[in-house]
XYZ file of C-alpha atoms in Angstrom:
497
model
C 194.370 117.133 79.829
C 192.924 113.894 80.912
C 189.452 113.143 79.647
C 187.474 111.220 82.314
C 185.287 108.803 80.520
C 182.320 106.966 82.002
C 182.707 103.197 82.399
C 180.946 101.453 79.510
C 180.199 98.374 81.517
C 178.295 98.421 84.753
C 177.299 101.634 86.504
C 173.838 103.220 86.305
C 171.880 102.211 83.173
C 171.662 104.714 80.303
C 168.595 105.669 78.302
C 167.317 103.198 75.717
C 169.024 103.555 72.393
C 165.781 104.106 70.545
C 165.034 107.456 72.311
C 168.120 109.682 72.188
C 167.539 110.954 68.677
C 164.404 112.737 69.842
C 165.613 114.279 73.091
C 166.630 117.934 73.568
C 169.920 119.013 75.199
C 170.060 118.875 79.008
C 172.099 120.783 81.569
C 172.585 119.445 85.104
C 174.415 121.354 87.835
C 175.733 120.290 91.247
C 178.536 121.270 93.648
C 180.982 118.542 92.548
C 179.826 117.547 89.103
C 178.122 119.419 86.323
C 177.504 118.363 82.755
C 175.807 119.445 79.561
C 174.288 116.541 77.491
C 174.058 117.019 73.765
C 171.660 114.897 71.696
C 171.649 116.997 68.515
C 174.470 115.131 66.797
C 173.285 111.556 67.536
C 171.349 110.980 64.303
C 173.973 112.679 62.028
C 176.897 110.734 63.515
C 174.979 107.423 63.451
C 174.004 107.934 59.748
C 177.586 108.774 58.824
C 179.094 105.811 60.692
C 176.518 103.349 59.292
C 176.981 104.590 55.708
C 180.713 104.124 55.746
C 180.882 101.170 58.109
C 183.200 98.979 55.966
C 185.877 101.643 55.506
C 185.640 102.848 59.162
C 186.125 99.388 60.521
C 189.347 99.040 58.599
C 190.421 102.546 59.666
C 189.702 101.891 63.333
C 191.343 98.457 63.187
C 194.680 100.266 62.696
C 193.707 102.391 65.635
C 193.025 99.351 67.806
C 196.414 97.845 67.060
C 198.105 101.163 67.772
C 196.233 101.637 71.011
C 197.203 98.198 72.377
C 200.886 98.647 71.453
C 200.894 102.175 72.922
C 199.337 100.869 76.147
C 202.097 98.292 76.575
C 204.928 100.648 75.733
C 203.684 103.515 77.921
C 203.008 101.124 80.827
C 206.646 99.961 80.720
C 207.852 103.593 80.502
C 205.594 104.611 83.348
C 207.034 101.820 85.521
C 210.590 102.781 84.670
C 210.293 106.481 85.420
C 208.073 106.015 88.449
C 210.730 103.734 89.966
C 213.300 106.324 89.180
C 211.244 108.904 91.046
C 210.848 106.576 94.102
C 214.531 105.689 94.281
C 215.598 109.264 93.475
C 217.887 107.981 90.731
C 216.760 110.798 88.438
C 217.621 110.242 84.803
C 215.959 111.515 81.657
C 212.175 112.070 81.773
C 210.225 111.948 78.522
C 207.625 114.517 79.589
C 210.038 117.143 80.827
C 210.353 118.844 77.396
C 206.617 119.342 77.113
C 206.847 122.250 79.621
C 209.263 125.151 79.494
C 210.231 126.068 83.017
C 211.121 129.656 83.602
C 209.070 130.974 80.764
C 205.874 132.910 81.533
C 202.564 132.069 79.977
C 200.962 134.983 78.183
C 197.263 135.557 77.548
C 197.801 134.448 73.948
C 199.436 131.185 75.138
C 196.535 130.542 77.475
C 193.938 131.248 74.813
C 195.609 128.976 72.294
C 195.834 126.285 75.005
C 192.119 126.421 75.576
C 191.307 126.364 71.838
C 193.747 123.461 71.284
C 192.200 121.537 74.156
C 188.681 121.976 72.768
C 189.883 120.869 69.290
C 191.671 117.841 70.642
C 188.718 116.771 72.784
C 186.412 117.186 69.782
C 188.639 114.945 67.654
C 188.911 112.410 70.483
C 185.172 112.100 71.143
C 184.350 112.189 67.444
C 186.472 109.142 67.008
C 184.629 107.241 69.715
C 181.206 108.260 68.320
C 182.014 107.304 64.689
C 183.645 104.040 65.711
C 180.495 103.107 67.707
C 178.245 104.038 64.870
C 180.240 101.937 62.418
C 179.628 98.926 64.702
C 175.875 99.611 64.722
C 175.775 101.199 68.167
C 173.822 104.503 68.383
C 175.250 106.851 70.994
C 173.124 107.910 73.951
C 174.494 111.428 74.173
C 177.713 113.483 74.109
C 178.443 115.190 77.403
C 180.731 118.073 78.362
C 181.374 117.958 82.124
C 183.237 119.582 84.965
C 184.143 117.242 87.814
C 185.317 119.370 90.747
C 187.918 121.498 88.815
C 188.661 119.014 86.031
C 186.882 119.509 82.669
C 186.344 116.690 80.231
C 183.962 115.096 77.757
C 182.528 111.638 77.112
C 180.445 109.710 74.608
C 177.795 107.617 76.438
C 176.995 104.215 74.925
C 174.566 101.590 75.987
C 176.525 99.074 78.116
C 174.281 96.093 77.200
C 174.923 96.762 73.482
C 178.674 96.925 74.145
C 178.650 93.534 75.832
C 177.221 91.906 72.660
C 180.227 93.052 70.556
C 183.290 90.968 69.947
C 186.445 92.046 71.890
C 188.110 93.431 68.810
C 185.039 95.455 67.902
C 185.109 96.894 71.412
C 188.813 97.661 71.005
C 188.064 99.627 67.872
C 185.679 101.829 69.838
C 187.901 102.264 72.922
C 191.047 103.080 70.885
C 189.265 105.400 68.421
C 189.781 108.508 70.482
C 193.560 107.866 70.936
C 193.876 107.043 67.245
C 192.198 110.301 66.215
C 194.478 112.312 68.523
C 197.533 110.733 66.875
C 196.095 111.475 63.414
C 195.627 115.090 64.487
C 199.271 115.225 65.635
C 200.405 113.878 62.252
C 198.216 116.517 60.511
C 199.753 119.289 62.568
C 203.315 118.034 61.882
C 202.591 117.867 58.100
C 201.102 121.346 58.146
C 204.178 122.769 59.877
C 206.414 121.181 57.256
C 204.306 122.549 54.387
C 203.669 125.962 55.905
C 206.592 127.721 54.115
C 205.215 126.416 50.843
C 201.631 127.471 51.653
C 202.686 130.992 52.654
C 205.239 131.370 49.853
C 203.152 133.814 47.748
C 203.033 136.343 50.600
C 206.100 135.532 52.725
C 209.750 134.541 52.373
C 211.137 131.886 54.732
C 214.654 131.345 55.928
C 216.009 134.809 55.243
C 216.590 135.766 58.832
C 214.321 136.179 61.883
C 211.819 138.979 62.017
C 211.586 140.686 65.418
C 207.958 140.892 66.427
C 208.297 142.218 69.931
C 211.136 143.283 72.271
C 209.998 143.446 75.903
C 211.348 146.319 77.992
C 212.952 143.844 80.416
C 215.069 142.323 77.577
C 218.756 143.227 77.465
C 218.309 143.729 73.703
C 215.614 146.435 74.149
C 218.122 149.191 73.373
C 219.495 147.404 70.291
C 216.570 145.930 68.435
C 213.142 147.201 67.465
C 209.980 145.506 66.044
C 210.214 144.755 62.320
C 214.073 144.423 62.441
C 215.423 141.283 60.823
C 218.247 139.361 62.594
C 220.631 137.924 59.999
C 223.544 136.345 61.836
C 224.584 135.430 65.362
C 228.374 135.060 65.935
C 228.796 135.032 62.135
C 226.358 132.123 61.722
C 223.208 132.528 59.721
C 219.903 132.108 61.544
C 217.015 130.897 59.443
C 214.693 129.585 62.157
C 213.983 130.038 65.833
C 215.696 126.714 66.471
C 218.912 128.155 65.034
C 218.572 131.138 67.310
C 218.199 129.040 70.438
C 220.909 126.511 69.503
C 223.484 129.195 68.852
C 222.776 131.234 71.973
C 222.543 128.250 74.334
C 225.445 126.192 72.952
C 228.426 125.354 75.160
C 231.129 127.601 73.817
C 233.769 125.916 75.945
C 233.575 122.962 73.598
C 234.301 125.019 70.483
C 237.563 123.995 68.798
C 237.964 127.211 66.840
C 237.748 130.588 68.588
C 236.691 133.704 66.757
C 239.105 136.671 66.888
C 239.548 140.075 65.426
C 242.588 141.738 63.840
C 243.013 144.676 66.282
C 245.550 147.433 65.552
C 248.415 147.409 67.992
C 247.789 151.152 68.622
C 244.308 150.339 69.956
C 245.724 147.709 72.348
C 248.348 150.107 73.688
C 245.820 152.891 74.200
C 243.491 150.494 76.060
C 246.359 149.329 78.299
C 247.143 152.932 79.201
C 243.527 153.552 80.180
C 243.380 150.353 82.219
C 246.640 151.237 84.020
C 244.790 154.097 85.697
C 242.196 151.726 87.089
C 243.322 150.427 90.486
C 241.164 147.280 90.484
C 242.448 146.153 87.094
C 238.940 145.984 85.605
C 237.879 147.450 82.270
C 236.140 150.783 82.316
C 232.539 151.333 81.191
C 231.983 150.641 77.469
C 235.159 148.529 77.403
C 235.362 144.721 77.297
C 238.232 142.319 78.164
C 240.185 140.715 75.346
C 243.197 138.404 75.121
C 245.526 137.482 72.307
C 245.191 134.268 70.327
C 248.283 132.093 70.019
C 247.753 131.765 66.291
C 248.599 135.395 65.540
C 251.560 136.217 63.347
C 251.889 139.754 64.680
C 255.179 141.203 65.794
C 257.311 139.186 68.105
C 257.337 142.065 70.518
C 253.549 142.095 70.874
C 253.126 138.286 71.200
C 255.756 137.996 73.916
C 254.406 140.979 75.832
C 250.728 140.405 75.641
C 250.034 136.705 75.331
C 249.059 136.248 78.998
C 247.566 139.710 79.648
C 244.037 141.148 79.602
C 243.409 144.062 77.394
C 240.466 146.418 77.387
C 238.883 147.358 74.072
C 235.657 148.976 72.868
C 233.530 146.035 71.677
C 231.340 148.012 69.185
C 234.514 149.168 67.383
C 236.272 145.817 67.465
C 233.431 143.891 65.763
C 233.814 146.095 62.661
C 237.339 144.791 62.168
C 238.540 141.857 60.021
C 238.021 138.385 61.574
C 240.832 136.005 62.446
C 241.005 132.551 64.054
C 243.254 129.675 65.021
C 243.339 127.866 61.659
C 244.081 128.606 58.049
C 244.003 131.997 56.391
C 241.783 133.570 58.981
C 244.609 133.316 61.507
C 246.824 135.825 59.737
C 246.793 139.575 60.623
C 249.198 142.196 59.386
C 252.327 143.239 61.220
C 250.530 146.248 62.663
C 247.698 144.083 64.055
C 247.240 141.429 66.654
C 244.559 138.669 66.666
C 242.439 139.030 69.803
C 239.389 137.241 71.177
C 236.988 138.321 73.906
C 237.311 136.823 77.373
C 234.117 135.074 78.471
C 233.521 134.508 82.133
C 231.267 131.668 83.466
C 227.641 132.619 82.936
C 228.641 135.472 80.636
C 228.781 135.145 76.864
C 230.020 137.409 74.034
C 227.451 137.338 71.313
C 227.771 139.300 68.074
C 224.428 139.914 66.417
C 223.993 141.415 62.897
C 220.636 142.663 61.753
C 218.966 144.872 59.211
C 215.998 147.328 59.276
C 214.476 146.835 55.759
C 211.074 148.352 56.687
C 212.252 151.750 57.868
C 211.116 154.576 55.604
C 214.716 155.865 55.230
C 215.901 152.447 53.978
C 213.115 151.499 51.614
C 212.192 147.912 50.913
C 215.736 146.464 50.872
C 216.503 142.889 49.965
C 220.246 142.491 50.617
C 222.089 139.246 50.274
C 222.648 137.230 53.399
C 226.366 137.836 53.824
C 227.505 136.202 57.055
C 229.450 139.415 57.782
C 227.315 142.300 56.338
C 229.230 145.399 55.423
C 227.566 148.446 57.035
C 229.332 150.785 54.637
C 227.613 149.210 51.633
C 224.220 148.874 53.356
C 223.560 151.599 55.938
C 220.473 149.777 57.162
C 222.493 146.755 58.281
C 224.107 146.986 61.679
C 225.865 144.860 64.290
C 226.182 145.003 68.042
C 227.625 142.882 70.822
C 225.652 141.536 73.773
C 227.633 140.516 76.845
C 225.661 138.605 79.442
C 223.520 135.546 79.951
C 222.813 134.324 76.410
C 220.271 131.685 77.464
C 218.119 134.340 79.138
C 218.213 136.742 76.194
C 217.358 133.901 73.783
C 213.841 133.635 75.310
C 213.248 137.343 75.723
C 212.417 138.027 72.059
C 209.367 137.073 69.981
C 210.692 136.052 66.612
C 209.295 134.719 63.313
C 211.168 133.187 60.358
C 208.549 134.591 57.928
C 209.296 137.871 56.262
C 206.436 139.630 54.433
C 207.049 140.307 50.803
C 204.938 143.449 50.924
C 205.312 146.307 53.415
C 201.576 146.628 53.907
C 199.954 146.277 57.349
C 203.313 145.139 58.810
C 202.175 144.701 62.438
C 199.318 142.415 61.355
C 200.968 140.589 58.450
C 204.097 139.710 60.486
C 202.009 138.129 63.302
C 199.805 135.967 61.089
C 202.471 133.243 60.359
C 203.604 133.478 64.021
C 200.062 132.824 65.255
C 199.556 130.039 62.810
C 202.734 128.270 63.910
C 202.001 128.716 67.556
C 198.397 127.457 67.183
C 199.545 124.382 65.236
C 202.339 123.600 67.751
C 199.851 123.993 70.669
C 197.306 121.664 69.010
C 200.074 119.114 68.360
C 201.316 118.997 71.993
C 197.833 119.026 73.536
C 196.560 116.276 71.277
C 199.720 114.212 71.903
C 199.333 114.669 75.651
C 195.684 113.633 75.445
C 196.568 110.475 73.516
C 199.383 109.568 75.935
C 197.259 110.103 79.068
C 194.379 108.027 77.701
C 196.793 105.178 76.859
C 197.768 104.771 80.513
C 196.148 102.014 82.612
C 194.374 104.473 84.881
C 190.858 104.395 86.335
C 188.152 106.127 84.312
C 190.429 106.612 81.292
C 190.379 104.812 77.922
C 193.417 102.788 78.984
C 191.297 101.035 81.635
C 188.696 99.958 79.004
C 191.443 98.854 76.551
C 193.162 96.799 79.251
C 189.906 95.158 80.277
C 189.154 94.165 76.649
C 192.725 92.867 76.080
C 192.304 90.559 79.119
C 189.380 88.875 77.295
C 191.948 87.276 74.975
C 193.593 85.473 77.919
C 191.181 82.541 77.812
C 193.263 80.487 80.296
C 192.230 82.909 83.040
C 188.952 82.563 84.815
C 186.586 85.538 85.051
C 187.559 86.144 88.683
C 191.257 86.009 87.808
C 190.747 88.544 85.081
C 188.944 90.917 87.437
C 191.676 90.618 89.983
C 194.417 91.212 87.347
C 192.517 94.227 86.002
C 192.142 95.768 89.482
C 195.802 95.252 90.349
C 196.964 96.682 87.016
C 194.718 99.749 87.328
C 195.733 100.277 90.942
C 199.428 100.156 90.120
C 198.983 102.229 86.960
C 197.030 104.893 88.774
C 199.533 105.029 91.655
C 202.500 105.308 89.312
C 200.743 107.994 87.277
C 200.211 110.008 90.484
C 203.865 109.563 91.359
C 204.937 110.723 87.942
C 202.680 113.767 88.097
C 204.186 114.720 91.500
C 207.648 114.294 90.042
C 206.806 116.651 87.146
C 205.333 119.261 89.516
C 208.296 119.009 91.811
C 210.712 119.515 88.878
C 208.745 122.486 87.606
C 208.087 124.481 90.758
C 210.854 123.474 93.175
C 213.976 122.541 91.156
C 213.759 125.008 88.214
C-alpha cells in the first residue's frame, strides 16, 4: 500500500510548532478527502527523540544511505521492467511472486492483511516522527486519511523548519520510514527462523505436516481428515510446506530415476484379461495404467511380451508392494515379479502419499519413526493412498502446518496457533517490504520524491531552475513508469492467469 505523504516544502502553511502539544484531536470529512489528526503523541515522541538524539542520528544515518541506494536501484529496475512491458518483451518480473494468482483470499487472509498494513504504517510513520524529533523538529500532527478510496497516513512537519536543516539531516527524516519498514522485515524474517525454537516446549517441528483443514472441493477430501499428519510424498519426507509444494509441482519428466513396484506376474495377467474385455482399451474404474521398466530382471517371457504394452492394475494394492527402480539393488525383482511404473499423462500425475492419524482415540498418542516407507502392518494408524490428477491444484487445496502439538489437548486450537503466527508474520513481512519499495520509487507525493529532491541539492553545479526541471522530469517519468508497471501486474493477474 502506498502511503501518500504531504509535501514538506511549499503547500499550505501548517500550524506553528509551539501550539500542537496543546491541541485536541480533530476529524475532518469531505467527499474526496477525509482525515483524522492526532496531537496526543506529539509531546511524547518529541521528548523521546530529543533525549536519544545522538544515537538516533547515527541510526537514521544508516537509513539515509540505504534509502538513497534503494532509490537508485529501484529506479533502474522500474525503467527496465517498464520498457519490457511497453515493448511486450516479457521476461521475469520481480513483483510477480508477491501475489499468488488462482488462489482465493479468505476472511482470515483479509483480516491479517489489514492488521499487517496498520502495523507497517505505524512503523513507517513512527520512523519519520522520531527522526524529526532527533533533529529538534516537533511534529505538527499525525494524520490518518482516506483520499478517494486510498487510505494512508502522514506526519506533518513545519516546512520552514525543514528548510533550515542540512540536506543530510533532511535525508535522515525522509528515509526514516523506509528504513523502519526494512527493519520490520528483518525482524519478521528473524522471528520466522527462530519460531521452531520458541515453540519447542509445546510443539515438534519437521516431523511431517499436520492437516488443519481439507475443503470439500479438494480431491483429497475422501483420503485425509483434519489432525492427520502427512509423512511422505512419493517416498520423500516432507518437513515443511515448501517441501510439499516443491514435490507436488516438480517436473517429473526431468527425473532420471523412475519409481517402480515389484508386481506379481499373476496380477499383471489378471489385469490383462480384464482389460481385454474393454473395447476402448482403457482401464476400468479403480484401475490405473502401468508399464514395465527396462531395468527389470524378471522372466524373459514377461519382458519380451510386455515391455511395450499398457497394463491395468489396482493402484491401492500396488503401492503396498516392494519398490524397484532403474539403478542398483532396487532394480531387482524376483522371477515371479516384474518391475512396473505408473503411466503419467500430460497434466496428470501419480502421487503416493503416506500419512498417520496419531490423534485418533483408537490409535493413542503415537510417535512412530519417520520411515520413508511406513509399514502399515506394524503401525495400523499409518496409511498410504495414491492421488492421480493435477498435482499442482491439489497442492494448494490443503491447509497444512509443520508444527505438531506435543500434547493432545485442545487440538483444534493448539494446531492453529503456530499456523496463525506464521501467516501473520509472513503477511507483515510482505506488506512492510511492499511499503518500503513503493516509497523508494520516484513518484509524486511519496517519500521517493522528497528523497530525490534532497539528493539533487548535492549537485551544486546545477542552478536552482535546472534542479527543479530535473526533479519534475524524473518524477513525471517515475510516476508514468510506475503506472505502466501496475497495469502490467493487473493484466498478468486478471487476464493471463
